[in-house]
Short mmCIF file of C-alpha atoms and ligand atoms in Angstrom, two decimals:
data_model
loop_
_atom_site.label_atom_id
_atom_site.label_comp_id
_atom_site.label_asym_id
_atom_site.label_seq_id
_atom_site.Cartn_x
_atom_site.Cartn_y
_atom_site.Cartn_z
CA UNK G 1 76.93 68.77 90.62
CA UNK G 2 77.22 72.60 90.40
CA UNK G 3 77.45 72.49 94.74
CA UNK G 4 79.90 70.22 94.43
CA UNK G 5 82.32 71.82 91.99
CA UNK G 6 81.38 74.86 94.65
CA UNK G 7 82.32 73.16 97.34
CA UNK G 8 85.82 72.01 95.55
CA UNK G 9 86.59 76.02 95.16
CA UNK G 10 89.38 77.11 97.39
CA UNK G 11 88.37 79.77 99.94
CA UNK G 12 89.95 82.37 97.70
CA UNK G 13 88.22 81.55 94.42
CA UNK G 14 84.41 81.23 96.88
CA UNK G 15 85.73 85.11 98.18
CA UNK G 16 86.23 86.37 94.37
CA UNK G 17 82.65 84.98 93.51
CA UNK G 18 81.20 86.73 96.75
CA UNK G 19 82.61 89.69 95.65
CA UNK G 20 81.79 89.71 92.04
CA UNK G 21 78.56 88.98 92.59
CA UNK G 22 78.15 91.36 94.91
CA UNK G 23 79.21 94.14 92.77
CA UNK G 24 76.71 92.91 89.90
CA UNK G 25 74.04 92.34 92.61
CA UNK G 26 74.73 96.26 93.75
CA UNK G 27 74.94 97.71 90.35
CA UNK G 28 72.14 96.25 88.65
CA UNK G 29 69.89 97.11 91.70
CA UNK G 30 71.12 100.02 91.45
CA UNK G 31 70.41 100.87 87.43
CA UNK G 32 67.41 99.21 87.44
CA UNK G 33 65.50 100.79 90.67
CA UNK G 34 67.30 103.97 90.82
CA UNK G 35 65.87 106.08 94.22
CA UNK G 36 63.46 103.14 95.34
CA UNK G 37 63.12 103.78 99.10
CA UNK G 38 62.27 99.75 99.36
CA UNK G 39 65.88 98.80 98.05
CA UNK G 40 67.54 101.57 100.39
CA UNK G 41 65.52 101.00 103.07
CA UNK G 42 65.33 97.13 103.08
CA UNK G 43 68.31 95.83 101.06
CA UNK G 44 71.13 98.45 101.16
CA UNK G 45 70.63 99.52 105.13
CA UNK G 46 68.36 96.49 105.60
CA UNK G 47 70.31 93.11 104.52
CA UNK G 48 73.19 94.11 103.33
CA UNK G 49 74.05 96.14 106.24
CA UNK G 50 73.45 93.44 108.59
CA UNK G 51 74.80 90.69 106.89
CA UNK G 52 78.34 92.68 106.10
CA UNK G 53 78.33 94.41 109.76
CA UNK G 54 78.30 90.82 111.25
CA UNK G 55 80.92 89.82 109.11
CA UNK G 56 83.48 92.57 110.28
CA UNK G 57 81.78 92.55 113.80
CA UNK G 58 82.59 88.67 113.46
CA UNK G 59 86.74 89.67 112.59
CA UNK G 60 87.11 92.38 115.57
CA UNK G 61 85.51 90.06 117.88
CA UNK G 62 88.47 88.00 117.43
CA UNK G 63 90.92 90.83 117.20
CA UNK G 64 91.66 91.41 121.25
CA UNK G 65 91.38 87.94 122.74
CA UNK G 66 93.88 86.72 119.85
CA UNK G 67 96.44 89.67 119.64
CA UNK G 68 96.53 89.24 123.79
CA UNK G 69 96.25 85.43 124.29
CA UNK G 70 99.13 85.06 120.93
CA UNK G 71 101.46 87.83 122.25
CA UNK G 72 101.50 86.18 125.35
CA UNK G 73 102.47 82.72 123.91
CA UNK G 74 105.05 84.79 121.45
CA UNK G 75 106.64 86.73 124.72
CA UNK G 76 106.95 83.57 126.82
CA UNK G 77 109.40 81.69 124.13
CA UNK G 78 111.04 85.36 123.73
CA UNK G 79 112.51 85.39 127.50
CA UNK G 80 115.50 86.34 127.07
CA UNK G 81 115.51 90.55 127.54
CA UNK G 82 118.03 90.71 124.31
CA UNK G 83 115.94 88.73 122.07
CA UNK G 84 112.89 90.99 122.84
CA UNK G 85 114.86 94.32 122.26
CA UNK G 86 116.70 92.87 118.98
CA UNK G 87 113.02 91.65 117.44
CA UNK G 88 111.67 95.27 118.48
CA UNK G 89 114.62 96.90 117.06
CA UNK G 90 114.50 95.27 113.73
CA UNK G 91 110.89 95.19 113.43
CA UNK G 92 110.34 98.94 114.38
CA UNK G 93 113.88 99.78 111.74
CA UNK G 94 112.19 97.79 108.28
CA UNK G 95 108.51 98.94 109.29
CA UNK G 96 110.01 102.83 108.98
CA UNK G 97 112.13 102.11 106.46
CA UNK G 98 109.71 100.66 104.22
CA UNK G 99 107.18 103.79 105.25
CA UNK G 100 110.01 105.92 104.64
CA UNK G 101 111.07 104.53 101.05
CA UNK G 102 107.13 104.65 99.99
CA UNK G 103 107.03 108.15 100.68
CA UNK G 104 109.72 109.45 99.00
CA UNK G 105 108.79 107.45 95.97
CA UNK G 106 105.17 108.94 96.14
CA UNK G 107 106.27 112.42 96.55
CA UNK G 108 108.57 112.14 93.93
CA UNK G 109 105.80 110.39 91.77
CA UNK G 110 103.61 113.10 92.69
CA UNK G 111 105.64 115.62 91.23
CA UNK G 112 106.62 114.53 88.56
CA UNK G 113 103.12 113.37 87.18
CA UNK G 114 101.37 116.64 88.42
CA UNK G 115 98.14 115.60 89.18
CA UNK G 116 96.88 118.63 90.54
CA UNK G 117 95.26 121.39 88.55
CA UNK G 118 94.88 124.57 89.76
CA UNK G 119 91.13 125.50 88.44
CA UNK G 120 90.04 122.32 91.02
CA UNK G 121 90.52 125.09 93.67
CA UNK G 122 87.28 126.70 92.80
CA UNK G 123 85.16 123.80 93.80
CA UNK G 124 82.88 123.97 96.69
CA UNK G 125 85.16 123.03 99.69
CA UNK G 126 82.70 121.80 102.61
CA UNK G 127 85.38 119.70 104.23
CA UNK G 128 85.19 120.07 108.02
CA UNK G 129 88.83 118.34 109.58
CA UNK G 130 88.48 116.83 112.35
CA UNK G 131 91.48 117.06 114.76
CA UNK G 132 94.62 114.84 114.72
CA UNK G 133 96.41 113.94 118.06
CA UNK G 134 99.43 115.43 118.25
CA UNK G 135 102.66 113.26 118.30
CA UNK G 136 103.51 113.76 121.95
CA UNK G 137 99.91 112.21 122.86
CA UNK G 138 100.74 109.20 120.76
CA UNK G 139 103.71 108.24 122.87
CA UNK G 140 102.37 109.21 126.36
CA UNK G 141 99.15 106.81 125.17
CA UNK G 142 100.82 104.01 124.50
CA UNK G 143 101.01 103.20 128.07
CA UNK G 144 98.02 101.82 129.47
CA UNK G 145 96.49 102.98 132.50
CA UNK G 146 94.08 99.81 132.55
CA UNK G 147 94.67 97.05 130.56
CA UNK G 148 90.70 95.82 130.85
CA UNK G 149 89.77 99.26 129.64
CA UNK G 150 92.70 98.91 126.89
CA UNK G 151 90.74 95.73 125.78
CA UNK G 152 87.43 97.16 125.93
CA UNK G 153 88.34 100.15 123.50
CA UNK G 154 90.52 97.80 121.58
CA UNK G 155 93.50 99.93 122.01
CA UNK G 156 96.31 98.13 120.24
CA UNK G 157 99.05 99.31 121.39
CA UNK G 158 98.66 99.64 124.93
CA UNK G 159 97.08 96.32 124.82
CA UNK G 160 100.65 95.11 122.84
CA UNK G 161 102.70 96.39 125.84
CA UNK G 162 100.78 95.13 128.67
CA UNK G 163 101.05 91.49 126.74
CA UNK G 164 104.85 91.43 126.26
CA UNK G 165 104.90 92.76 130.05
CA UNK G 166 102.76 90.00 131.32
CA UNK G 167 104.55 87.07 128.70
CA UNK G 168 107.40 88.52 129.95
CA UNK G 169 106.56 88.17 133.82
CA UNK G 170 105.17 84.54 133.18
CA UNK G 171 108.56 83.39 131.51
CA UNK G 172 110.48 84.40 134.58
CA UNK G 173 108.34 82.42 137.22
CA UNK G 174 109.63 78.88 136.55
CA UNK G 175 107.38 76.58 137.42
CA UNK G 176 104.41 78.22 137.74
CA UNK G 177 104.86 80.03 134.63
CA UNK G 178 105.12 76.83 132.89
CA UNK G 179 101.77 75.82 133.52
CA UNK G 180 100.34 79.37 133.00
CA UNK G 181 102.19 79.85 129.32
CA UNK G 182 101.13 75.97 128.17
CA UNK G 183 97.55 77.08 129.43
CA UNK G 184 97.50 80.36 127.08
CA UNK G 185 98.98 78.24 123.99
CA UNK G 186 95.66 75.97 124.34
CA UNK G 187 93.95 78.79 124.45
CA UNK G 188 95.72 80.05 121.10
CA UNK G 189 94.34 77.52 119.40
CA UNK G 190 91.18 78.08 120.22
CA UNK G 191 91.02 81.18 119.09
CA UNK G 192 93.18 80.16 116.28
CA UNK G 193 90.30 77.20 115.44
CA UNK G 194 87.19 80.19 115.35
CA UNK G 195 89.80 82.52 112.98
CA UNK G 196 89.13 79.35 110.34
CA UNK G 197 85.33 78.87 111.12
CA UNK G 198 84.96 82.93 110.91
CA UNK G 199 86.58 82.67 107.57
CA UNK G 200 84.27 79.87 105.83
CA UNK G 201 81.71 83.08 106.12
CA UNK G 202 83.65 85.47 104.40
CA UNK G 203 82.22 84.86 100.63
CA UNK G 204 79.02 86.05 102.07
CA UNK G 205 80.04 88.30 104.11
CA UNK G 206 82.20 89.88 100.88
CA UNK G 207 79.14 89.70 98.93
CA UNK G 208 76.84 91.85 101.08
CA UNK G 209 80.11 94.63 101.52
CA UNK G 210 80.70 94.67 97.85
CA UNK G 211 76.24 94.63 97.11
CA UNK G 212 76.28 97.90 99.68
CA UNK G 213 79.65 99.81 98.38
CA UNK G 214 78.38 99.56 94.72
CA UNK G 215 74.92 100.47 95.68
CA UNK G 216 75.84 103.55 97.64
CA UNK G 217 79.22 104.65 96.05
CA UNK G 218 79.21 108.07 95.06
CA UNK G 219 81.76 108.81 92.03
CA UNK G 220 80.35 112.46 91.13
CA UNK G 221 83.90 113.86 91.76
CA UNK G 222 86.04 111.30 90.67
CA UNK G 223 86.13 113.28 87.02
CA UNK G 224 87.87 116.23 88.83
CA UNK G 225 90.44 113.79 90.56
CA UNK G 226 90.83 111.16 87.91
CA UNK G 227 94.79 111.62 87.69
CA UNK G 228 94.74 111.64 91.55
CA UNK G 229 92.92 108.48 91.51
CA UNK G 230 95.15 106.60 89.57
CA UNK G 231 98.61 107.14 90.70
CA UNK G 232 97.76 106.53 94.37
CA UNK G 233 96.18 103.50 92.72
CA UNK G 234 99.79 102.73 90.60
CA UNK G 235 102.16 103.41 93.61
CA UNK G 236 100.04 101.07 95.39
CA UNK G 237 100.02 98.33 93.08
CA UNK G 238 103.93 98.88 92.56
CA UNK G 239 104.46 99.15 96.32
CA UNK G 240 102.80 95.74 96.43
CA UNK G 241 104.02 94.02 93.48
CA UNK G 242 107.61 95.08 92.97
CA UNK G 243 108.94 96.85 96.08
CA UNK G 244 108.28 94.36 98.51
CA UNK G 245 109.13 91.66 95.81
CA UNK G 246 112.21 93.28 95.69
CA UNK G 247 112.69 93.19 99.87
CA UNK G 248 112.01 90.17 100.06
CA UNK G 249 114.18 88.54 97.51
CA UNK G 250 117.16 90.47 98.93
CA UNK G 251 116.57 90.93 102.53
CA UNK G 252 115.33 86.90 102.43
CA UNK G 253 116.03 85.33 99.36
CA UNK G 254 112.95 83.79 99.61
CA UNK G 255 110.81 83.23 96.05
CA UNK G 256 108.44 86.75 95.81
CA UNK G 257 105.32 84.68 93.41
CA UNK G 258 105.43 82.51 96.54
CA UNK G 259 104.50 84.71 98.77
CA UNK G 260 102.16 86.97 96.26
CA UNK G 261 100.56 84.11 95.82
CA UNK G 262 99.72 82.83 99.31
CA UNK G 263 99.12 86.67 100.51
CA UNK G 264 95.77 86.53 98.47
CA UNK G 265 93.19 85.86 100.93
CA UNK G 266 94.90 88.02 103.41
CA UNK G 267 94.60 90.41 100.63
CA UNK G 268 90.62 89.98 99.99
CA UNK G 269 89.80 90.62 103.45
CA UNK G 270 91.78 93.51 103.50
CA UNK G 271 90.55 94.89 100.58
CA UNK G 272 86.68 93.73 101.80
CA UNK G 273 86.97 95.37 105.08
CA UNK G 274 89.28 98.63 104.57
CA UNK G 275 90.68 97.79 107.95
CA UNK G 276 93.93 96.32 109.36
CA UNK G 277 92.85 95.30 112.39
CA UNK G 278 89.84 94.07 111.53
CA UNK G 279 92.59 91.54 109.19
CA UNK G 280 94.27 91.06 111.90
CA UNK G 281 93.24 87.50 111.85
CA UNK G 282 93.62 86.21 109.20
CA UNK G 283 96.34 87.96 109.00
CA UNK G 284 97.89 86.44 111.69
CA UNK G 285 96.27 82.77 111.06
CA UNK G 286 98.34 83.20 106.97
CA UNK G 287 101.62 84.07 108.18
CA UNK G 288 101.89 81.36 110.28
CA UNK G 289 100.21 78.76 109.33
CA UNK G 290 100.75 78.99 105.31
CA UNK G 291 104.18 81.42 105.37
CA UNK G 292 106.00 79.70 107.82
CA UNK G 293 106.97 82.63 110.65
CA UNK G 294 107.06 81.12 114.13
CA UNK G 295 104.15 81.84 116.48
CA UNK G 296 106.65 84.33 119.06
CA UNK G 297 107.86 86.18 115.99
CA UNK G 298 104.25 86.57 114.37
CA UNK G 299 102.24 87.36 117.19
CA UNK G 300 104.90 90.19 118.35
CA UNK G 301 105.21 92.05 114.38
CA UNK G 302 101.78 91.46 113.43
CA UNK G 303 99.84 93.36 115.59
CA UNK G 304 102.45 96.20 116.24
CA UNK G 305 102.29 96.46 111.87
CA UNK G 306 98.47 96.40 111.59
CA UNK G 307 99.02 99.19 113.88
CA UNK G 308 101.74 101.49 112.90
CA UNK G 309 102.83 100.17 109.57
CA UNK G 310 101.20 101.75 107.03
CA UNK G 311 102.99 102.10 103.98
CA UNK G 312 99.60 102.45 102.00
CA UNK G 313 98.27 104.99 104.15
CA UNK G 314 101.87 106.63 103.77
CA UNK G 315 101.54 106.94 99.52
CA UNK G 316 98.33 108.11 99.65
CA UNK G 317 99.13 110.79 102.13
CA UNK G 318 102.07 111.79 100.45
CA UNK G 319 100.03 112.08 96.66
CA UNK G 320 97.57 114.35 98.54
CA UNK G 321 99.54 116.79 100.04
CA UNK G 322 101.10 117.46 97.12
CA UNK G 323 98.22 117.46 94.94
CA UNK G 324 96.91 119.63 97.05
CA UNK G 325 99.39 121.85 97.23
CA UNK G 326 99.53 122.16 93.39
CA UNK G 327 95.66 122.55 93.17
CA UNK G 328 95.88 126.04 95.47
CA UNK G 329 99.08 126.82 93.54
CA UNK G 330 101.13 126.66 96.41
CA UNK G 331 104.55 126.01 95.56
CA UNK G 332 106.48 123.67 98.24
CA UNK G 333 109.94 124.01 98.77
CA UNK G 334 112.72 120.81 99.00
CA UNK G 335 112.39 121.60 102.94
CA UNK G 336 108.81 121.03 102.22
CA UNK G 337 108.82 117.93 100.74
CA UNK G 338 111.52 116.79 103.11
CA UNK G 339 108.50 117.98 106.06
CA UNK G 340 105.88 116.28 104.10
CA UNK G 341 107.95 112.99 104.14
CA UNK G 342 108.54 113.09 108.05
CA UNK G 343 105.25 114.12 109.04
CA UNK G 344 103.27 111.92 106.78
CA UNK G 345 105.65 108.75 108.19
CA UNK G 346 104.43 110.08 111.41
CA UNK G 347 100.68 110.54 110.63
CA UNK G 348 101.03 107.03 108.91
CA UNK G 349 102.16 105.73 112.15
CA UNK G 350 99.53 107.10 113.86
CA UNK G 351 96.44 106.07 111.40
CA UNK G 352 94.74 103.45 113.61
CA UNK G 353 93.71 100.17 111.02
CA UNK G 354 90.33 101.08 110.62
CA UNK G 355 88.33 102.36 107.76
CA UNK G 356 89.46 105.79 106.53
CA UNK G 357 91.40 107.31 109.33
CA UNK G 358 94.57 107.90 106.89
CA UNK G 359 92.62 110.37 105.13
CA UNK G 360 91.69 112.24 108.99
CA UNK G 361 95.69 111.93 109.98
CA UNK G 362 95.94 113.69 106.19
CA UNK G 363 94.68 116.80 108.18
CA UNK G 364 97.84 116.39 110.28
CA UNK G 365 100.34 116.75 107.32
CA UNK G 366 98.64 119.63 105.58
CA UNK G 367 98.72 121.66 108.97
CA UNK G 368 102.62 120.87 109.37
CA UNK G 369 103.23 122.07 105.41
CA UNK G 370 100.77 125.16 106.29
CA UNK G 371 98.41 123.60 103.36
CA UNK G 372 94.60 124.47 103.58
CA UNK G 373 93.05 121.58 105.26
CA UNK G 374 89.62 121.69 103.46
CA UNK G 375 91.50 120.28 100.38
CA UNK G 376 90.50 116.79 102.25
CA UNK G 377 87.22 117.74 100.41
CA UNK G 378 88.65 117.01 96.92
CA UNK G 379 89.69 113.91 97.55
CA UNK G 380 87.24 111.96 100.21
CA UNK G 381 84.88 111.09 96.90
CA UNK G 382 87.37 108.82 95.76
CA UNK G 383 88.91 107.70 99.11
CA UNK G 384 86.57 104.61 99.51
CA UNK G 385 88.61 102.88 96.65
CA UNK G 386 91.89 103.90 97.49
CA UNK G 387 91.05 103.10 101.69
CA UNK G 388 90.07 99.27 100.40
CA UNK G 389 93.60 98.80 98.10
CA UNK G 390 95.95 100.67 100.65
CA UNK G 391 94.48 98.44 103.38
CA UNK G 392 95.63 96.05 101.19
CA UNK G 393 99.23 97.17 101.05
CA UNK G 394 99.26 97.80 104.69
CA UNK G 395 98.51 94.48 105.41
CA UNK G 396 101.29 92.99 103.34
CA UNK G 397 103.92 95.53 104.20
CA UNK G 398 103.36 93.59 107.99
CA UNK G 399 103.77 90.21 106.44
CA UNK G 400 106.88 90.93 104.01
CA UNK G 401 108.39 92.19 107.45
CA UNK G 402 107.31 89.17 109.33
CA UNK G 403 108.53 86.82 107.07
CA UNK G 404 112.35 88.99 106.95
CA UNK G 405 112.64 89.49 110.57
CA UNK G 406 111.35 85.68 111.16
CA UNK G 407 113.95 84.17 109.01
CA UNK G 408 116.56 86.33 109.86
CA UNK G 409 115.88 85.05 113.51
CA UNK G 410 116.25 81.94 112.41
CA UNK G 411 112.26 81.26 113.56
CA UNK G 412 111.41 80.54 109.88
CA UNK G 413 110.08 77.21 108.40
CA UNK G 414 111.11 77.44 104.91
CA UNK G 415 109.40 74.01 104.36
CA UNK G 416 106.12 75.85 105.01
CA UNK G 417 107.11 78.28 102.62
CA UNK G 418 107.53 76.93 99.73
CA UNK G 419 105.00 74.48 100.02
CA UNK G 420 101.59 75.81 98.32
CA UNK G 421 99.25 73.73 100.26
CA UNK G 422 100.68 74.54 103.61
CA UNK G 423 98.06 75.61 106.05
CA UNK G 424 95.30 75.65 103.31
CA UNK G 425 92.15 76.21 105.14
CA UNK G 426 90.29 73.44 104.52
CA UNK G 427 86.09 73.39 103.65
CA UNK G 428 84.58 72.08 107.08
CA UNK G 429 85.27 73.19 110.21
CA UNK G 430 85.24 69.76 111.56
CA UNK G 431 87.65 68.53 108.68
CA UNK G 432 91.20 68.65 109.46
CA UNK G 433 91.67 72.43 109.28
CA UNK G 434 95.25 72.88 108.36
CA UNK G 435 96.33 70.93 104.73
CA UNK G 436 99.86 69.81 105.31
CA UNK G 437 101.06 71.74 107.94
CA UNK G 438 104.61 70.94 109.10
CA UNK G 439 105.13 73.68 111.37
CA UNK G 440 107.29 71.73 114.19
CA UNK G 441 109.65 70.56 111.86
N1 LIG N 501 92.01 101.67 106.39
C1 LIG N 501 93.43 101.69 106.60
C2 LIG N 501 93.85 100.45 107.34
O1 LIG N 501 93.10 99.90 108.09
C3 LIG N 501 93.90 102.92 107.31
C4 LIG N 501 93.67 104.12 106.46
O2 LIG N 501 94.56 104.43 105.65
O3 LIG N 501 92.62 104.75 106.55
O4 LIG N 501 94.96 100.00 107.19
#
């Protein structure tokens, strides 16, 4: 009986028990054989580590072959050269506008609340920055020099270009072309079908992240950074909850509980996996199958947010600097804050989606405000947390703008939409995988 009711669970629900589990499984380990080399050695870097490594391993596997083999599909339907540019144009405008508008709301949050305080200065500072690009190196490597090499290092945006250049190519060939773009949307499916069997092992796979992260997270300095902690945390949540409500509602008019509510899972791995890209499919395999963009739309803003849109990433980066700055008693200027708002947009763009880069582009921002960059140190003890929720965010800033740009492109099925069962993955892989889906009409 009690498999069975498991079995009825949506994939959401089996994620949450994973997860809470997990964090019960770590912590009472944890209390009750405090320093036991057999649980470190064999359970949190034995099991654990393998079973959650697979798990991501298992999500970037799937990360190159589908942004390639879907941006090629996407590109082909785009052919037409004004299309293309329009869909960049509005994609790249919301994406920095929506960066832009969390900024200025987390700077201004940030001084207002004051969560620095200057005696924090005294504490040991052992922070070594590592070094951030600099902008000019962004653009020039956004061109690749070898695609295959692009793929191997799973460069996304060099690996974005060469896809809309090669889409684009195979749209112009008639014919041919025809037989070459059918053959890549097979081959979207496939790798659409393996996103759905990769997520039936997600509860587990949750479970063993969650058993590790509260078996090894250290909170020593959260006391010192409590204040800190929390209003990252409460921009985030309001980024989430009302400001992209709010976009949505008026750039759309599409129903915001709607889309909270299907954005869930997408959400859990996110938050599971502190990495956009590592999302990426699911991601990707939500917003089309259970929001209702079109495939050429989807596959073209998805990949190009997980990588540059990172309005999470953005508020946190904005808090710290200026926590920062009011823990060393620096005072910043409004041509300050106006720098802090550009360059952390910029470093923001620049954080690639993996686990805790925003807080290494951080280093970028400090240097451009003249900020001491070992002030990192305060904060990395309580980055963990915040890396796992902004992911979050940065994740569903890419959807809200998939979902605007979509239906203002008119390659939006609203049916989908509002229907809550749409694209519902369903329990076996053999079963029919997607509930209800009505994507062709
Ligand atoms: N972990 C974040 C992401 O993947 C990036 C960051 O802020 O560190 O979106």
């Amino acid at each position: 009986m009690a498999t069975l009711s498991y079995n009825k669970l949506g994939l959401t629900g089996k994620i949450l028990i994973g997860m809470g589990l997990g964090i019960l499984f770590g912590l009472l380990l944890r209390n009750m054989l405090p320093d036991s080399p057999f649980v470190k050695d064999y359970i949190t870097n034995g099991f654990l580590h393998v079973i959650g490594t697979i798990f991501i391993s298992s999500l970037k596997m799937l990360v190159v072959p589908l942004v390639f083999i879907s941006l090629v599909c996407g590109t082909c339907s785009l052919s037409e050269p004004s299309k293309l540019g329009r869909l960049g144009g509005k994609t790249l405008a919301f994406y920095l506008f929506t960066t832009l508008l969390a900024l200025v709301v987390a700077v201004f949050a940030a001084v207002i609340v004051h969560p620095g305080d200057a005696t924090l200065a005294a504490e040991k500072m052992n922070y070594v920055a590592k070094e951030a690009p600099g902008f000019a190196q962004v653009i020039i490597d956004m061109m690749p020099t070898n695609p295959v090499q692009a793929m191997s290092e799973g460069n996304m945006l060099q690996i974005i270009i060469f896809a809309v250049i090669f889409g684009f190519a195979i749209a112009h060939i008639g014919e041919r072309g025809k037989r070459v773009a059918q053959l890549f949307d097979d081959l979207n499916e496939v790798v659409m079908r393996v996103v759905t069997l990769v997520m039936q092992l997600a509860p587990y796979g949750v479970f063993a992240l969650m058993a590790k992260l509260a078996l090894t997270l250290g909170l020593e300095t959260f006391g010192s950074v409590v204040k800190y902690f929390f209003l990252v945390l409460a921009l985030l949540l309001f980024h989430n909850f009302v400001t992209y409500s709010l976009l949505l509602k008026v750039f759309s008019g599409l129903n915001p509980f709607i889309f909270i509510r299907k954005m869930r899972d997408v959400q859990l791995f996110a938050f599971s996996t502190s990495s956009s890209n590592a999302t990426l499919p699911i991601t990707m395999e939500t917003t089309e199958h259970r929001l209702g963009v079109r495939n050429n739309i989807a596959s073209f803003t998805l990949p190009l947010g997980a990588t540059i849109n990172m309005d999470g990433t953005a508020i946190m980066q904005g808090v710290a600097t200026v926590f920062i700055a009011q823990v060393f008693g620096i005072e910043l200027s409004i041509t300050d804050y106006a720098a802090v708002v550009v360059t952390a947009t910029l470093a923001s763009i620049g954080t690639a989606g993996v686990p805790g880069v925003g807080l290494i582009m951080l280093a970028m921002v400090l240097n451009q405000v003249g900020l001491p960059v070992e002030g990192i140190a305060l904060i990395i003890g309580v980055d963990r947390l915040l890396d796992m929720t902004r992911t979050a965010v940065n994740v569903t800033g890419d959807c809200v703008a998939s979902v605007i740009v979509a239906k203002s492109e008119g390659e939006f099925n609203e049916a989908v939409f509002n229907n809550t069962e749409a694209g519902k993955v369903a329990h076996s892989f053999n079963a029919q995988v997607h509930i209800s889906e009505n994507q062709s009409a």
